[in-house]
Structures are given as structure tokens and as C-alpha cells.
CSV table of N, CA and C in Angstrom, one decimal:
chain,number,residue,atom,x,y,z
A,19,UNK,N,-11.8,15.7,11.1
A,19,UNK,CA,-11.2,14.7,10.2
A,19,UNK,C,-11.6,13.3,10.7
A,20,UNK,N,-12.0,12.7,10.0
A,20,UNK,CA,-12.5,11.0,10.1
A,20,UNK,C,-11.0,10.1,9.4
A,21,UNK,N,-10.6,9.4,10.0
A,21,UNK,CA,-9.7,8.5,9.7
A,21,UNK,C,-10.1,7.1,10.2
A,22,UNK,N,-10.2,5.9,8.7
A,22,UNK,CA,-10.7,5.0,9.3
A,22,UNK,C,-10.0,3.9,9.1
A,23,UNK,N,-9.5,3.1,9.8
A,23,UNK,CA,-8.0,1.9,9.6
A,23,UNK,C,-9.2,0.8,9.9
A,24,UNK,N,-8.6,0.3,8.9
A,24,UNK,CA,-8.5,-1.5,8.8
A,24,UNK,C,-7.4,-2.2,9.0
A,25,UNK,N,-7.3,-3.5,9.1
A,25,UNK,CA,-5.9,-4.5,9.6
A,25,UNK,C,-6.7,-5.8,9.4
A,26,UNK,N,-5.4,-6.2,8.7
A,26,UNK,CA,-5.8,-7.9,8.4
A,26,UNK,C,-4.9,-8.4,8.2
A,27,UNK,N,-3.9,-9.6,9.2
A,27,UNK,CA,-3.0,-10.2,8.8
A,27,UNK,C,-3.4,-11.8,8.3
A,28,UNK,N,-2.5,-12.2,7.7
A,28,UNK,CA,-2.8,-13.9,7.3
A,28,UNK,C,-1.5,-14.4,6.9
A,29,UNK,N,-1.4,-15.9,7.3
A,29,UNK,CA,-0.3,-16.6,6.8
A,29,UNK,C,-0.9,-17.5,5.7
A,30,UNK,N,0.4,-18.1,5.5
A,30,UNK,CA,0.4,-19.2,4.3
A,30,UNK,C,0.1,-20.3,4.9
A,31,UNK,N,-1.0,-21.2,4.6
A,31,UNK,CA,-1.6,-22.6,5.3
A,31,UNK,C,-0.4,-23.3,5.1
A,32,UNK,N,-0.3,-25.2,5.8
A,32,UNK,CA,0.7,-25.9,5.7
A,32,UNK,C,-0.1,-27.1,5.0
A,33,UNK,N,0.2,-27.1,3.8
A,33,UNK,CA,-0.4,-28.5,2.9
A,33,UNK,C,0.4,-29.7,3.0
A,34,UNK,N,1.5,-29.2,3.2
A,34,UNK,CA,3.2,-30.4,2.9
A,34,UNK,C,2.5,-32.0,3.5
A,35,UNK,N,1.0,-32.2,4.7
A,35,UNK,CA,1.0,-33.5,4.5
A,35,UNK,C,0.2,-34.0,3.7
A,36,UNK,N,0.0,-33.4,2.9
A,36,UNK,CA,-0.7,-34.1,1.8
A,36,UNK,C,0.0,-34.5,0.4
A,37,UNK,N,1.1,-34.0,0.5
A,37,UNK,CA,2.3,-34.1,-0.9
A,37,UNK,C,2.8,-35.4,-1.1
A,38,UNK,N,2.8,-36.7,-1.6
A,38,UNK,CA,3.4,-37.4,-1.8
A,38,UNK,C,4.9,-37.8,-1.5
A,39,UNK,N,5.3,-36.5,-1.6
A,39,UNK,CA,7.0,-36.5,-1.0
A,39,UNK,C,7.3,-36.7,0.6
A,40,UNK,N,6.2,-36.2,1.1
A,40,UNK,CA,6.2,-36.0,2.5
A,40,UNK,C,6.2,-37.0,2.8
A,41,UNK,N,5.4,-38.1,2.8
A,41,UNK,CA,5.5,-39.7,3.3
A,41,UNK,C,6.6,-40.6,2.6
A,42,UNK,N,7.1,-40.2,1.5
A,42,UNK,CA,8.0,-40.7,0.9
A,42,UNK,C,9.7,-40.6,1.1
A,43,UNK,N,9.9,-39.6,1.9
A,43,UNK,CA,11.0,-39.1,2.3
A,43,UNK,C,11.1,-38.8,3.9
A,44,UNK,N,9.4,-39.3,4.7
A,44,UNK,CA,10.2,-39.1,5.9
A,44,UNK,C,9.4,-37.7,6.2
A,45,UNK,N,9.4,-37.0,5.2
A,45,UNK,CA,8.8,-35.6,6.1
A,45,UNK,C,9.7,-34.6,6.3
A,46,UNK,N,10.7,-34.9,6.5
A,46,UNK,CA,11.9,-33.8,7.3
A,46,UNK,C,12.5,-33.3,6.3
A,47,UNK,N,12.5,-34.0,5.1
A,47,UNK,CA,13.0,-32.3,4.1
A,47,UNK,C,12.4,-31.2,3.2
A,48,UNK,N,11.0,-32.2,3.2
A,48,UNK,CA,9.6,-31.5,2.8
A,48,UNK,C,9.3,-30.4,3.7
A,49,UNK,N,9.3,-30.8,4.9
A,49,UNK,CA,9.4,-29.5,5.7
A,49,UNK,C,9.8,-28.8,6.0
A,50,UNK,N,11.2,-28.9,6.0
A,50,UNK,CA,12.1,-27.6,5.8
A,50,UNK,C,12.4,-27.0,4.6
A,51,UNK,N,11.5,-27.2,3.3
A,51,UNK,CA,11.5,-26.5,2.1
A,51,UNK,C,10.2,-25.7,2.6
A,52,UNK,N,9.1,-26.4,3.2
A,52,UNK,CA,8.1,-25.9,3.1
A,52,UNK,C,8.1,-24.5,4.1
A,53,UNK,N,8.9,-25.1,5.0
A,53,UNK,CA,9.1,-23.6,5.9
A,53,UNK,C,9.9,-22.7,5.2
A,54,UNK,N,11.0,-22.8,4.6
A,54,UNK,CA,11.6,-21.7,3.3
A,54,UNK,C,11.1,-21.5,2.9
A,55,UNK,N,9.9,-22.0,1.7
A,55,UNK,CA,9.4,-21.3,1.2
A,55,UNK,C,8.2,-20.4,1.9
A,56,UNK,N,7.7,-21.1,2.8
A,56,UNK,CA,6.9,-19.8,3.6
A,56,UNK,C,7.3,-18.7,4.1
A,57,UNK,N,8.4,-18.7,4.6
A,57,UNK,CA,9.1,-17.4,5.3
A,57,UNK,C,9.5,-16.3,3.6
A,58,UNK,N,9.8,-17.2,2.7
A,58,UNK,CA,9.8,-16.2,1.8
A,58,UNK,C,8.6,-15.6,1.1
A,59,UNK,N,7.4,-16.5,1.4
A,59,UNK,CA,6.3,-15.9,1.2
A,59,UNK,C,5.7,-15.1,2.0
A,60,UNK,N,5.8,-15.0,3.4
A,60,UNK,CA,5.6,-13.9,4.3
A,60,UNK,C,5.5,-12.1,3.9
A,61,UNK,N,4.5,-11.9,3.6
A,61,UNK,CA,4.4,-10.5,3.2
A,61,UNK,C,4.7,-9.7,4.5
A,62,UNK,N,5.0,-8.5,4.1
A,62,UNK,CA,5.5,-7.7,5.3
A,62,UNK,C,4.6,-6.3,4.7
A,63,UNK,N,4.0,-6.3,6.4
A,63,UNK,CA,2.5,-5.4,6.6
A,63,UNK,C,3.0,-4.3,6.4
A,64,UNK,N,2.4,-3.1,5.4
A,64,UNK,CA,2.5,-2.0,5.6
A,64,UNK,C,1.7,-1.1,6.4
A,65,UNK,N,2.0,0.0,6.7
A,65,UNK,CA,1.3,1.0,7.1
A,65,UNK,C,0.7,2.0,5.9
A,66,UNK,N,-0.7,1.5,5.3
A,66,UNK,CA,-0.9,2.4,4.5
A,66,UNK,C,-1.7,3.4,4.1
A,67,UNK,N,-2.0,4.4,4.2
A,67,UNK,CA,-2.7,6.2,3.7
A,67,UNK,C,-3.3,5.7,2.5
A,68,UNK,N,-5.1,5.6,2.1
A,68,UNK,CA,-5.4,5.6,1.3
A,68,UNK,C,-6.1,7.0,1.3
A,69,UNK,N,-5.8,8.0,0.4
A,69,UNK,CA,-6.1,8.9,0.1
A,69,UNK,C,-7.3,9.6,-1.0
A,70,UNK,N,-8.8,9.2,-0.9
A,70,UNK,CA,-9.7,9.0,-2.2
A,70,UNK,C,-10.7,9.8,-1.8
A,71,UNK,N,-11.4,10.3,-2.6
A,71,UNK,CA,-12.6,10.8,-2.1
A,71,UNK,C,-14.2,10.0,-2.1
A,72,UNK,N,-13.6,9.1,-3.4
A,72,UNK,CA,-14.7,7.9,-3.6
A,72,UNK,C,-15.2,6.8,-3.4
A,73,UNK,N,-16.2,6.3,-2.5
A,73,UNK,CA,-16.4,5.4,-1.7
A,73,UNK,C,-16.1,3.9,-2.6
A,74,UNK,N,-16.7,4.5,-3.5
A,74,UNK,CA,-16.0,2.9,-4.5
A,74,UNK,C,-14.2,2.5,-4.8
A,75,UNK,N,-13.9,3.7,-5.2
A,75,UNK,CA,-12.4,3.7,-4.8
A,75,UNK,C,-11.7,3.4,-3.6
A,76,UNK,N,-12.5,4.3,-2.5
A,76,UNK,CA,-11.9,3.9,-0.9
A,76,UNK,C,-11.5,2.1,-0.7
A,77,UNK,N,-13.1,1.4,-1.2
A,77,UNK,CA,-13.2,0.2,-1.4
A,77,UNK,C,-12.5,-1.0,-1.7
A,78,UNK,N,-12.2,-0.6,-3.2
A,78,UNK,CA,-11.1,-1.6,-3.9
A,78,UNK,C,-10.1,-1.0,-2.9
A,79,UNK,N,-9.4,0.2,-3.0
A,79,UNK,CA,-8.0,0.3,-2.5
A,79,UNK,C,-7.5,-0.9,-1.2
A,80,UNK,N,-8.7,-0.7,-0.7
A,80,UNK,CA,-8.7,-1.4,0.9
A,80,UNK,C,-8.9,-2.8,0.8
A,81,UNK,N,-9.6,-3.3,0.3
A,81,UNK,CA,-9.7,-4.8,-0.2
A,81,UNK,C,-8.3,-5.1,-1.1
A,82,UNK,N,-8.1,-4.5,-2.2
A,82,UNK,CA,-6.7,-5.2,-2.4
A,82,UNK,C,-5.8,-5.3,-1.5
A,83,UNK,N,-5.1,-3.8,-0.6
A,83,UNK,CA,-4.8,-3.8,0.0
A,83,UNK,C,-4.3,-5.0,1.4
A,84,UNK,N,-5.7,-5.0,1.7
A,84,UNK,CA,-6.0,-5.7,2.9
A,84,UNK,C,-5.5,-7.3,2.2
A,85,UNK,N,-5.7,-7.9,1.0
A,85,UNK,CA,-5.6,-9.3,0.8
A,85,UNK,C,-4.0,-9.3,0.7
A,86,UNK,N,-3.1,-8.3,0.9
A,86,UNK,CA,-1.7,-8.1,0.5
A,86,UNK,C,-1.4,-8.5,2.1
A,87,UNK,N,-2.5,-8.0,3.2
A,87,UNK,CA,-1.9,-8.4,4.6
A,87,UNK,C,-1.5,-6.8,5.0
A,88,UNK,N,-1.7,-5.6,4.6
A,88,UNK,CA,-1.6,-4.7,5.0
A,88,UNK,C,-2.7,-3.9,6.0
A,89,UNK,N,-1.9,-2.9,6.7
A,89,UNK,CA,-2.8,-2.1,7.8
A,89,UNK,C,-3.3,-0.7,6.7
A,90,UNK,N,-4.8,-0.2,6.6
A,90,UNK,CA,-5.3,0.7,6.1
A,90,UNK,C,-5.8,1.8,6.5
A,91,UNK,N,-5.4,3.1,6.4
A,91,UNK,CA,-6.3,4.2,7.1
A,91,UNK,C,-6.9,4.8,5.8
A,92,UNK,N,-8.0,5.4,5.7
A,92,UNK,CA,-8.6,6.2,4.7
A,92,UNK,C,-8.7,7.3,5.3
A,93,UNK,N,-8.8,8.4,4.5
A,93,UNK,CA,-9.1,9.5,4.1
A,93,UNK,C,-9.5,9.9,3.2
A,94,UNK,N,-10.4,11.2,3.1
A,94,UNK,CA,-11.4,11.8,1.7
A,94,UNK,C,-10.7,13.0,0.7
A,95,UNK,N,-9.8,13.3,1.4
A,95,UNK,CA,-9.3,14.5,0.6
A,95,UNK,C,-7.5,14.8,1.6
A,96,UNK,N,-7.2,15.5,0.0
A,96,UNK,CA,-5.5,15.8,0.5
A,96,UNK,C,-5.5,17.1,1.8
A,97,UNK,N,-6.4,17.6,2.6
A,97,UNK,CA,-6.1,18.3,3.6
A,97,UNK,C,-5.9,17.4,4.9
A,98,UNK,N,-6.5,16.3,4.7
A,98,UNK,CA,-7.2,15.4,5.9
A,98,UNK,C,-5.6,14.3,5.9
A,99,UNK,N,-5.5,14.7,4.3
A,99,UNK,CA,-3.8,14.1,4.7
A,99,UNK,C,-2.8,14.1,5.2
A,100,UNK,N,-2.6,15.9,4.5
A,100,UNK,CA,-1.4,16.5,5.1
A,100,UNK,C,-1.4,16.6,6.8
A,101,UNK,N,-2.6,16.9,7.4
A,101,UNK,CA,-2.8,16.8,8.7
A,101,UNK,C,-2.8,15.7,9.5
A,102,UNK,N,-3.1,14.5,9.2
A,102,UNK,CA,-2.7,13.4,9.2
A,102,UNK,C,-1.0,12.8,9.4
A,103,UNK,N,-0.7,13.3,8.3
A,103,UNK,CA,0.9,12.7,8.3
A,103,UNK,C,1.5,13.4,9.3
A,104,UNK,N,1.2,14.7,9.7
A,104,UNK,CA,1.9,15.4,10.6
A,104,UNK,C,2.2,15.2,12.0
A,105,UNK,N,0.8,14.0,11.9
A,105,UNK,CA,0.9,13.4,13.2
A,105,UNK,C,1.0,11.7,13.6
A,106,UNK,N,1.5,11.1,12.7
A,106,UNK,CA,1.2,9.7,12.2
A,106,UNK,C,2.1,9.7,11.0
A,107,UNK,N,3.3,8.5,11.4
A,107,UNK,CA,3.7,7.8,9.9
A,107,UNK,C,3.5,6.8,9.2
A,108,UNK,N,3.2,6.6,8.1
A,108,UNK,CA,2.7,5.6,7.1
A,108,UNK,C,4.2,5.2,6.1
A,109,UNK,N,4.2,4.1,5.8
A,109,UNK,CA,4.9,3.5,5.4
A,109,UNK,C,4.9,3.7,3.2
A,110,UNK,N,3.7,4.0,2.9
A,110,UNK,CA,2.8,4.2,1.9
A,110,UNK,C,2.1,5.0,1.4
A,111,UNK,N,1.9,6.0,1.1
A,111,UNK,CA,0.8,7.2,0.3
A,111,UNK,C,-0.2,6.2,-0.8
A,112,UNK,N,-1.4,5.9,-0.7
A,112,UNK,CA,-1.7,5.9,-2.4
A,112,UNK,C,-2.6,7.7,-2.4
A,113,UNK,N,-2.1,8.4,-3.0
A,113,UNK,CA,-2.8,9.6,-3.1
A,113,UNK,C,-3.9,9.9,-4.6
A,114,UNK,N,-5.0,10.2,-4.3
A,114,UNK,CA,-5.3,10.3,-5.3
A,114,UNK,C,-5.3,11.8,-5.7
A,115,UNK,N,-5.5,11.7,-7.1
A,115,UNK,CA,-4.9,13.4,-8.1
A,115,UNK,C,-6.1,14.1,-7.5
A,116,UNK,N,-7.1,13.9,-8.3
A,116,UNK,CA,-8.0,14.6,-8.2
A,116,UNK,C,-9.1,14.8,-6.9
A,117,UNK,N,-9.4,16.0,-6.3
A,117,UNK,CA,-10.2,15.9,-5.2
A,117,UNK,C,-10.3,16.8,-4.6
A,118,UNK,N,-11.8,17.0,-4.3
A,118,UNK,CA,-12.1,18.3,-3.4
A,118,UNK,C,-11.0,18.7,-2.3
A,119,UNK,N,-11.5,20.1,-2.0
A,119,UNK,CA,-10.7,20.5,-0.4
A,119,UNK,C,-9.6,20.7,-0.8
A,120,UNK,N,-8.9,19.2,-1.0
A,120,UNK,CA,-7.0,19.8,-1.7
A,120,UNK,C,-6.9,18.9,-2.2
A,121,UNK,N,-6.5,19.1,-3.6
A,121,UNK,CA,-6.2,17.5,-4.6
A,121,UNK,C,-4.8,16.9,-4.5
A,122,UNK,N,-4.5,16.1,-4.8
A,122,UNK,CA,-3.4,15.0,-4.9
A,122,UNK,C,-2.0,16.0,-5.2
A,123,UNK,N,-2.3,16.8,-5.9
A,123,UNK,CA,-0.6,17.3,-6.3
A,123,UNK,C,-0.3,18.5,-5.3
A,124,UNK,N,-1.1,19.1,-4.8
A,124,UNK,CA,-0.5,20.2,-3.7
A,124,UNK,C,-0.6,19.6,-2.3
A,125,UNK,N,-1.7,18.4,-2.1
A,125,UNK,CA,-1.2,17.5,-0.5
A,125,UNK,C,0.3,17.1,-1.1
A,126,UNK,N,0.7,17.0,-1.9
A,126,UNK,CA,2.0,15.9,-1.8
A,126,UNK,C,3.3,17.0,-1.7
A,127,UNK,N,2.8,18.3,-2.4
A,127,UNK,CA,3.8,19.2,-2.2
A,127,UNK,C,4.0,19.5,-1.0
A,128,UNK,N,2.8,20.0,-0.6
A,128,UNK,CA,2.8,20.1,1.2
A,128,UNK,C,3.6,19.7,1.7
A,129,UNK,N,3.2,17.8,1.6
A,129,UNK,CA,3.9,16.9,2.7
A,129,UNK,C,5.2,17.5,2.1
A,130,UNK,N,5.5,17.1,0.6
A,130,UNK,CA,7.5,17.4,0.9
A,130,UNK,C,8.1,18.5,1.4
A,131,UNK,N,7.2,19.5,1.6
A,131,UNK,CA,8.0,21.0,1.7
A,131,UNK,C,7.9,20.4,3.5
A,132,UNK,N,7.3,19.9,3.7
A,132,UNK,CA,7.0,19.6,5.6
A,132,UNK,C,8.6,18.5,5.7
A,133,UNK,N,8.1,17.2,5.0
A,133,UNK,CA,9.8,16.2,5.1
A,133,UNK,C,10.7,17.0,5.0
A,134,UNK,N,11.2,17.9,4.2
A,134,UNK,CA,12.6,18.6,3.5
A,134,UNK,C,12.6,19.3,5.2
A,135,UNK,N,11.7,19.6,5.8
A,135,UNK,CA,12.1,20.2,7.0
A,135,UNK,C,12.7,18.9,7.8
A,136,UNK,N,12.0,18.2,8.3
A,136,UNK,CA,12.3,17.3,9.0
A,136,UNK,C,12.7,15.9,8.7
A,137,UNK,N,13.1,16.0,7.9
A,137,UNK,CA,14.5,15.2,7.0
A,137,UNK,C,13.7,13.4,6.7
A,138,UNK,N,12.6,13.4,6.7
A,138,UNK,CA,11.8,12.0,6.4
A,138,UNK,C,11.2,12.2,4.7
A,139,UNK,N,11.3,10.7,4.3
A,139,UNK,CA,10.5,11.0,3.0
A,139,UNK,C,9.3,9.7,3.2
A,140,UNK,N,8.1,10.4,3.0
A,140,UNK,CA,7.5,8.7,2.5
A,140,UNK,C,7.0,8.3,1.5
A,141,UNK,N,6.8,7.5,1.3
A,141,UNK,CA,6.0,7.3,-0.2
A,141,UNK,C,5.1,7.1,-0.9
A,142,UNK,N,4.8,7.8,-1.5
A,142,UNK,CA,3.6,8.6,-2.1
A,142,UNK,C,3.7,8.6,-3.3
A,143,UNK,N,2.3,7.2,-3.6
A,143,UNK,CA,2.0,7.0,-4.9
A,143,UNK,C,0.8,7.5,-4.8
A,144,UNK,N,0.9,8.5,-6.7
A,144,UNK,CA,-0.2,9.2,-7.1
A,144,UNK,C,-1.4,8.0,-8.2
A,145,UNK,N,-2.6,8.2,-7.9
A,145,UNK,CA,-3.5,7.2,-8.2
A,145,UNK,C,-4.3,8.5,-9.1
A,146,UNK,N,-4.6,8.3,-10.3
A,146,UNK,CA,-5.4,9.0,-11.2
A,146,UNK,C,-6.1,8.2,-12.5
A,147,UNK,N,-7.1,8.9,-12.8
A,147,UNK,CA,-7.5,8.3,-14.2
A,147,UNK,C,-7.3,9.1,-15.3
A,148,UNK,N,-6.2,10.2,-15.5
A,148,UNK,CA,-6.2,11.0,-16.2
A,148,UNK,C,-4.3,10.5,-16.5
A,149,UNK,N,-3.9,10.1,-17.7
A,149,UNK,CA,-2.4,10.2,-17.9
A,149,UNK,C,-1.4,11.5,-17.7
A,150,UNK,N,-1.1,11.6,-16.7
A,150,UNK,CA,-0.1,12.9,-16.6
A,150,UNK,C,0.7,12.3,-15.2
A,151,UNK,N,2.1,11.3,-15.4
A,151,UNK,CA,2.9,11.1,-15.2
A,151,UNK,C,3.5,12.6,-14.5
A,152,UNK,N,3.9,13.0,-15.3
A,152,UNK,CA,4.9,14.0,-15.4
A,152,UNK,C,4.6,15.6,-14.3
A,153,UNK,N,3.5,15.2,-13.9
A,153,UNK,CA,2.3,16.1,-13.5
A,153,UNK,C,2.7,15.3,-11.8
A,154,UNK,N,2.3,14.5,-11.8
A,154,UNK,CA,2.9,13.5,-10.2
A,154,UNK,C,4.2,13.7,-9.9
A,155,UNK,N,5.2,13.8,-10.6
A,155,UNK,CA,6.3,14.0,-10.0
A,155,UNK,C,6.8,14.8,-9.8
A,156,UNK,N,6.4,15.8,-10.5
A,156,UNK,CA,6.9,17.3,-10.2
A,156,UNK,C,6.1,17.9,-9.0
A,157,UNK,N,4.9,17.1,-8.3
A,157,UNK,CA,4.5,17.4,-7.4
A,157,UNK,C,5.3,16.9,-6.2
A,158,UNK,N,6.1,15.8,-6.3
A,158,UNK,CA,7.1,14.9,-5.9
A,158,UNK,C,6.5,13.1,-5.0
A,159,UNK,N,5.5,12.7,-6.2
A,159,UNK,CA,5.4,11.5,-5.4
A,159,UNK,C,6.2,10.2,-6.3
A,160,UNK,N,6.2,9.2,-5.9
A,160,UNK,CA,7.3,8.2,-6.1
A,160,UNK,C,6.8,7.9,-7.2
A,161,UNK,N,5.5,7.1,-7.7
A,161,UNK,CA,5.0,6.5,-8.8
A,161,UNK,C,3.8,7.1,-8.8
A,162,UNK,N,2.9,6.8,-9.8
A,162,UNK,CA,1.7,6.5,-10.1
A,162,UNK,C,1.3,5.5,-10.6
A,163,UNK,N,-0.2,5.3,-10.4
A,163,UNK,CA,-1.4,4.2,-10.7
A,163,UNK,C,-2.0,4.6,-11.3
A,164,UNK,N,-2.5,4.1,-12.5
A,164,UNK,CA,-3.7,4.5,-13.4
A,164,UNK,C,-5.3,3.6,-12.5
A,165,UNK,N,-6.5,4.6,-12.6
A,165,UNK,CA,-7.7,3.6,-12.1
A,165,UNK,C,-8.2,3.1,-12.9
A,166,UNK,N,-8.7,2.1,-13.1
A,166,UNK,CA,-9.0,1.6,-11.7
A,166,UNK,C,-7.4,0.8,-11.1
A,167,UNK,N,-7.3,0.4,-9.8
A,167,UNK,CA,-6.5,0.2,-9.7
A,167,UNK,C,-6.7,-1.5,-10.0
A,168,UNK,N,-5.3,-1.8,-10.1
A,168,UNK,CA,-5.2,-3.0,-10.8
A,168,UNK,C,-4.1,-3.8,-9.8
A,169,UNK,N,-4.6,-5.5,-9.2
A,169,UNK,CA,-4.0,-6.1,-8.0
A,169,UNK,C,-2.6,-6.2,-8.3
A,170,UNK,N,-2.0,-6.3,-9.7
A,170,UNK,CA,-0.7,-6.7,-10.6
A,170,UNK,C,-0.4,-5.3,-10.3
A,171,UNK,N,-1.0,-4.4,-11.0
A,171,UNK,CA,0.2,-3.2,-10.9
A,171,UNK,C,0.3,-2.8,-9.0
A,172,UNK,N,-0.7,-2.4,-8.3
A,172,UNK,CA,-0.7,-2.9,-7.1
A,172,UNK,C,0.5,-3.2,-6.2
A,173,UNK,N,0.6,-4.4,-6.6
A,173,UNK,CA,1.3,-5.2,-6.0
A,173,UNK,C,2.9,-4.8,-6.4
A,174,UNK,N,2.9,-4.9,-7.8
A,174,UNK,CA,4.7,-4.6,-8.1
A,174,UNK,C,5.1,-3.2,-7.8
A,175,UNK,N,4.0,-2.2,-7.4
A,175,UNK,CA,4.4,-1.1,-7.3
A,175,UNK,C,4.7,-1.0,-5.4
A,176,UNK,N,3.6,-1.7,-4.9
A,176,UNK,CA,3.9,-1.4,-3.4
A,176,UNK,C,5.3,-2.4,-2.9
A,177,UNK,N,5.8,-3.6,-3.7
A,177,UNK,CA,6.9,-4.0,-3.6
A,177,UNK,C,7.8,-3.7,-3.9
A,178,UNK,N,8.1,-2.6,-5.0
A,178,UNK,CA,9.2,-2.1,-5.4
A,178,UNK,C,9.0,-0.5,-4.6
A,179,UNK,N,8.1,0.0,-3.8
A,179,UNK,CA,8.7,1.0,-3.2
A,179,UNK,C,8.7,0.4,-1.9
A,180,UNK,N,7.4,0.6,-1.4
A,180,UNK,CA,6.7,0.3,0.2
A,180,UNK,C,7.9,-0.8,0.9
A,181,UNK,N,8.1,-1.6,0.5
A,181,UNK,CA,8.9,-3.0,1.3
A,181,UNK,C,10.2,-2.0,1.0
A,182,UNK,N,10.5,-1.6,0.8
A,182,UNK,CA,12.1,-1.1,0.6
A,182,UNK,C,11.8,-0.2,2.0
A,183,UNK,N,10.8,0.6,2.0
A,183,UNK,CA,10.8,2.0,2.8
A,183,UNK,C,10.5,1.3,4.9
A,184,UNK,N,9.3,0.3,4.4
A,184,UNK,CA,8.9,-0.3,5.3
A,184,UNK,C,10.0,-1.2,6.6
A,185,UNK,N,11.2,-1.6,5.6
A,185,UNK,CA,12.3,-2.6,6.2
A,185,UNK,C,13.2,-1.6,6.8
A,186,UNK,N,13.5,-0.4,6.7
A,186,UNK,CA,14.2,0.6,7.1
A,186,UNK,C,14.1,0.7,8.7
């Protein structure tokens, strides 16, 4: 098994002296807005499992990913997963459906029949180009993504699960 991580963190730059208000006010309440609003801007790194077989897929996932400020491991196929998780937790699944060796909907069974033992869930979004919803969840992963993948859906999908699972 080849497992390959990436990591890339970044903050929000400090512009506030260049704002008009800043020299106008002194500075001191420009800056304590500007610090609020950065700490609310502060993304919070995931640990995440990109699961694809396709080197162009591997690609984007990890590049959007990575501009979100997140940590990336790849993998080529759902066997490399399940073996994977068993020994390593991730904060994130993107799984994709389809794929040699073991495809997207029986790695995710796997992993749940393995959690249900050991009382963890993680989450595991299914990534496909094929519409079957209903096909992902009865395998038991959280959401799905249509491909290509998209930074907007991306994004609202890894903040409405991943940051929930991740702050735990």
C-alpha cells in the first residue's frame, strides 16, 4: 500500500494598516475587529482520506483540499482504505464509488461493519459521477459529491460534516 500525505497550513494576512479607519481611530479598535474577524476566519485542518483511483482526480481533491488548509493522504482503491483506517484515523473520507480492487460502496461497508465494532464513526463522503444518492447511503457514507468536484460544494459539504467531527 502507498499512502501519500500532503499538509499545508496558512493564515489570513494583516491589511488593517492600510484601511483608512486604522489611522483615523487610533488603530485599537480596527484591530480588535480585525483580530475577530480572523480567528473567525481560521479554518480548522482536517485530517483527510482521499480515496480515487485517478491521478487527475487524486489532484484536484488535494489541491482544493489543501487551499482549505487541510492535511491529505491518498489512496488508489477502497482495499488500501479499509486497511488504512484500521490503523490511522481521519477526520474525513472523500471515497470514491467507483474503482478497481474494491470500489467505494463495499470499502465503506467494511469500514462500518469494523466502527459498529469499535464504537467510532467517521466520515465518509461518497464522490461519484454517476447520480445514485441512495446507492451511497445504504452503503452508509454521510454525503456525496458529484465530479467533478466542485470548491463550493467542497467546501459546504466538508463544513457541515468534517468541522463538526473534527472539534470532537
Amino acid at each position: 500500500m502507498v499512502a501519500q500525505t500532503y499538509s499545508m497550513q496558512w493564515t489570513v494576512g494583516e491589511s488593517q494598516h492600510r484601511h483608512p479607519l486604522y489611522h483615523a481611530h487610533g488603530g485599537a479598535a480596527m484591530k480588535a475587529a480585525t483580530a475577530k474577524r480572523q480567528a473567525s476566519l481560521q479554518p480548522l485542518s482536517l485530517r483527510v482520506l482521499v480515496v480515487e483511483d485517478t491521478l487527475l482526480h487524486q489532484r484536484l481533491a488535494v489541491r482544493l483540499l489543501q487551499r482549505q488548509g487541510h492535511s491529505v493522504t491518498v489512496v488508489s482503491n477502497g482495499r488500501e482504505a479499509v486497511d488504512l483506517l484500521e490503523e490511522k484515523q481521519f477526520d474525513l473520507v472523500l471515497m470514491d464509488v467507483e474503482m478497481p480492487v474494491m470500489d467505494g460502496l463495499t470499502a465503506t461497508s467494511l469500514i462500518r461493519n469494523h466502527e459498529h465494532v469499535g464504537g467510532r464513526h467517521t466520515v465518509i463522503v461518497g464522490v461519484t459521477s454517476s447520480e445514485n444518492p441512495e446507492a451511497c447511503r445504504r452503503a452508509g457514507m454521510d454525503a456525496y459529491l458529484a465530479k467533478p468536484l466542485r470548491l463550493n460544494a467542497l467546501s459546504e459539504t466538508v463544513q457541515r460534516l468534517g468541522v463538526a467531527f473534527a472539534a470532537a
